[in-house]
PDB file of C-alpha atoms in Angstrom:
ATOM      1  CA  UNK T   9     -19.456 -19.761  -6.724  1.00 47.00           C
ATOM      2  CA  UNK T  10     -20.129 -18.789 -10.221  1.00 63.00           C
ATOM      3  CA  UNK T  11     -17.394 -19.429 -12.722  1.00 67.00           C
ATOM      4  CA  UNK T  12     -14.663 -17.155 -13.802  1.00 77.00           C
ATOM      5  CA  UNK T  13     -14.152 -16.491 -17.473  1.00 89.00           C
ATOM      6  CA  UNK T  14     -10.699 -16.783 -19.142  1.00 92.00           C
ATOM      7  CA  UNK T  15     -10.458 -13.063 -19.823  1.00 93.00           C
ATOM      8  CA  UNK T  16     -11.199 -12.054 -15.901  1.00 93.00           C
ATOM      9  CA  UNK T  17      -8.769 -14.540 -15.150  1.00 94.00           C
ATOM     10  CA  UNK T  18      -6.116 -13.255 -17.126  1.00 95.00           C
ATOM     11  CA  UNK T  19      -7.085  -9.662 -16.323  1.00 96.00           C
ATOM     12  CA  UNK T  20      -6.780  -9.971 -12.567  1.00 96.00           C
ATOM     13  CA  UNK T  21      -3.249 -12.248 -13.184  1.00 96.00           C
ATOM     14  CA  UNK T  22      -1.887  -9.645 -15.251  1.00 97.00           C
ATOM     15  CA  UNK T  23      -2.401  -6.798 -13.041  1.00 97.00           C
ATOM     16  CA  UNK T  24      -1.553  -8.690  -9.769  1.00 97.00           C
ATOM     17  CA  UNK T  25       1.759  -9.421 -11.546  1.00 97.00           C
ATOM     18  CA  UNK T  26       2.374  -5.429 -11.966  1.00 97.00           C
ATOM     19  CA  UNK T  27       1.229  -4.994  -8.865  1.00 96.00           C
ATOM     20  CA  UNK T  28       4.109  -7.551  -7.305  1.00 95.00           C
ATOM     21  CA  UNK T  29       6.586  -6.188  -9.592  1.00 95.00           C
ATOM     22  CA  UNK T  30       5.794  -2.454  -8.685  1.00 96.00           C
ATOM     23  CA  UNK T  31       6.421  -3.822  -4.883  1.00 93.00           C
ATOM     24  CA  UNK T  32       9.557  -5.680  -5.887  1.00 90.00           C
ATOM     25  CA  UNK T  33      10.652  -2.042  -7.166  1.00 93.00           C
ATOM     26  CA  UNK T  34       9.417   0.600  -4.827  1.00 92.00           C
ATOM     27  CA  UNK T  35      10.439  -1.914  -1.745  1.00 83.00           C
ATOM     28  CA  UNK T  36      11.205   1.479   0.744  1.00 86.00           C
ATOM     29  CA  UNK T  37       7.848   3.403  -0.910  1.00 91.00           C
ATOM     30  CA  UNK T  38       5.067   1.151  -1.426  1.00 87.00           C
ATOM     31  CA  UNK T  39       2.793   3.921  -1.710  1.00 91.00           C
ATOM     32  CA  UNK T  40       4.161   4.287  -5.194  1.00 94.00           C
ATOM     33  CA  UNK T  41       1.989   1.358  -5.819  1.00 95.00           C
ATOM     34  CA  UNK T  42      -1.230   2.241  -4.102  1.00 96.00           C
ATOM     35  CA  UNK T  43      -3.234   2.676  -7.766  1.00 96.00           C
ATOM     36  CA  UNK T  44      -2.250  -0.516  -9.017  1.00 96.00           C
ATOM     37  CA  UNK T  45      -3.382  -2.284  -5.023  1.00 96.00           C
ATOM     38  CA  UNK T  46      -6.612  -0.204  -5.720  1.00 97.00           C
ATOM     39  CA  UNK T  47      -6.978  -2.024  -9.599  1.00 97.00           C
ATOM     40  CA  UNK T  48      -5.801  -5.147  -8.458  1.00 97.00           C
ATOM     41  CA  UNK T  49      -8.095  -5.193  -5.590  1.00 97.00           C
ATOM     42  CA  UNK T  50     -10.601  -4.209  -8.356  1.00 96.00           C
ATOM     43  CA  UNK T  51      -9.941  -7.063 -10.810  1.00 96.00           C
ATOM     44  CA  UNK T  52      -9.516 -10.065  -8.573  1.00 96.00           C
ATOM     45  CA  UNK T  53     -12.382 -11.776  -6.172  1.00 95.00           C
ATOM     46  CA  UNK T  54     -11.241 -10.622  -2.436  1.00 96.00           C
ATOM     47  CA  UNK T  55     -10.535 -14.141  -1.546  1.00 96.00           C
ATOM     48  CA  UNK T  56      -7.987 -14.366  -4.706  1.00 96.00           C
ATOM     49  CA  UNK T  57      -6.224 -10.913  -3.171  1.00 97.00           C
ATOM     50  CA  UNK T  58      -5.882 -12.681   0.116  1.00 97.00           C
ATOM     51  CA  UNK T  59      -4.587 -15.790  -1.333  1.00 97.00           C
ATOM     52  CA  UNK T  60      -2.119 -13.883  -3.688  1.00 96.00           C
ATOM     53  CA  UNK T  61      -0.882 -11.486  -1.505  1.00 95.00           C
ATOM     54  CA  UNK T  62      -0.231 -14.669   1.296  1.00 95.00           C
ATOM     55  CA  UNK T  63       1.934 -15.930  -1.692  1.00 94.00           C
ATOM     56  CA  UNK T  64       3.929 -12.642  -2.550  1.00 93.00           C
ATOM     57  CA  UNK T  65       4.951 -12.719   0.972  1.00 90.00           C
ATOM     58  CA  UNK T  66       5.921 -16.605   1.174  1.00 91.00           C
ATOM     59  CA  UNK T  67       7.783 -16.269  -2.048  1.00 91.00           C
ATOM     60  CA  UNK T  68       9.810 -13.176  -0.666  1.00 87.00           C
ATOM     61  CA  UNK T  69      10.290 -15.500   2.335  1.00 86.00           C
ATOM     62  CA  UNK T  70      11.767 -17.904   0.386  1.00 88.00           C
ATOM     63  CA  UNK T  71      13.863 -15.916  -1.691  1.00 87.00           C
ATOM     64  CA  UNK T  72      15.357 -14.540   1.556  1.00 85.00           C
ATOM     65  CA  UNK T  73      15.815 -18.073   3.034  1.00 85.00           C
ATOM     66  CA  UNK T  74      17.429 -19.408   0.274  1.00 86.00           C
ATOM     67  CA  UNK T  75      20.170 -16.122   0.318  1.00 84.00           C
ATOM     68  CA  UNK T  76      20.536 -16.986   4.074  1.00 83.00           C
ATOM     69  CA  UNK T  77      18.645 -13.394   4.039  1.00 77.00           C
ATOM     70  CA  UNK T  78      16.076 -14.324   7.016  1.00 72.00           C
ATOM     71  CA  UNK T  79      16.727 -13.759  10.800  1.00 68.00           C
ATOM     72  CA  UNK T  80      17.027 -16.771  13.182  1.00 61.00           C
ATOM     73  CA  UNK T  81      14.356 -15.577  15.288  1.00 61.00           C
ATOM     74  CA  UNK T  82      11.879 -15.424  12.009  1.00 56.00           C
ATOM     75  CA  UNK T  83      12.821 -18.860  11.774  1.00 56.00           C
ATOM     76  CA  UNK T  84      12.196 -19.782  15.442  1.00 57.00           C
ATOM     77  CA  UNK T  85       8.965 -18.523  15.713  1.00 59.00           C
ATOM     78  CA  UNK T  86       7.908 -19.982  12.371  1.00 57.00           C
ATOM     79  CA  UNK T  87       8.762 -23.227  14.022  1.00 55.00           C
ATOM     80  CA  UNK T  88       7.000 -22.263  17.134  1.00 59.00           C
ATOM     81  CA  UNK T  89       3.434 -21.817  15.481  1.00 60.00           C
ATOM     82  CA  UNK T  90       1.316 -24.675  15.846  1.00 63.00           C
ATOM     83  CA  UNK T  91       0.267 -26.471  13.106  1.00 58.00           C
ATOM     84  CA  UNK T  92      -3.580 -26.481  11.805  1.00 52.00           C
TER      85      UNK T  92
END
């Protein structure tokens, strides 16, 4: 893997952070963010937009855990998985 300059990096943060914050916004219409998915998705590696967007949805899960926001059965069958 070749490295990733300081200006990419910062580049693909910054837009995946408006990206997430567009989402946080528009939570009933994410379609209002579709061009900034399409940059993001344009400005990051793919395997950085699969990590990120893994971590968007664990944060939210936390967020909602820690309000007491998250369904018992979400919890059960996180429980349930088996572990890798």
């Amino acid at each position: 893997m070749s490295v990733i300059d300081k200006k990419y990096r910062e580049k693909c943060w910054s837009v995946r952070d408006d990206y997430w914050k567009c989402l946080d916004m528009n939570k009933e219409e994410k379609e209002k963010c579709l061009q900034l998915r399409q940059l993001f998705e344009s400005s990051c590696p793919a395997t950085w937009v699969v990590h990120f967007d893994q971590k968007h949805e664990y944060d939210i899960f936390k967020r909602q855990l820690a309000l007491g926001q998250v369904e018992t059965d979400k919890l059960k069958s996180i429980k349930q998985q088996p572990k890798s």
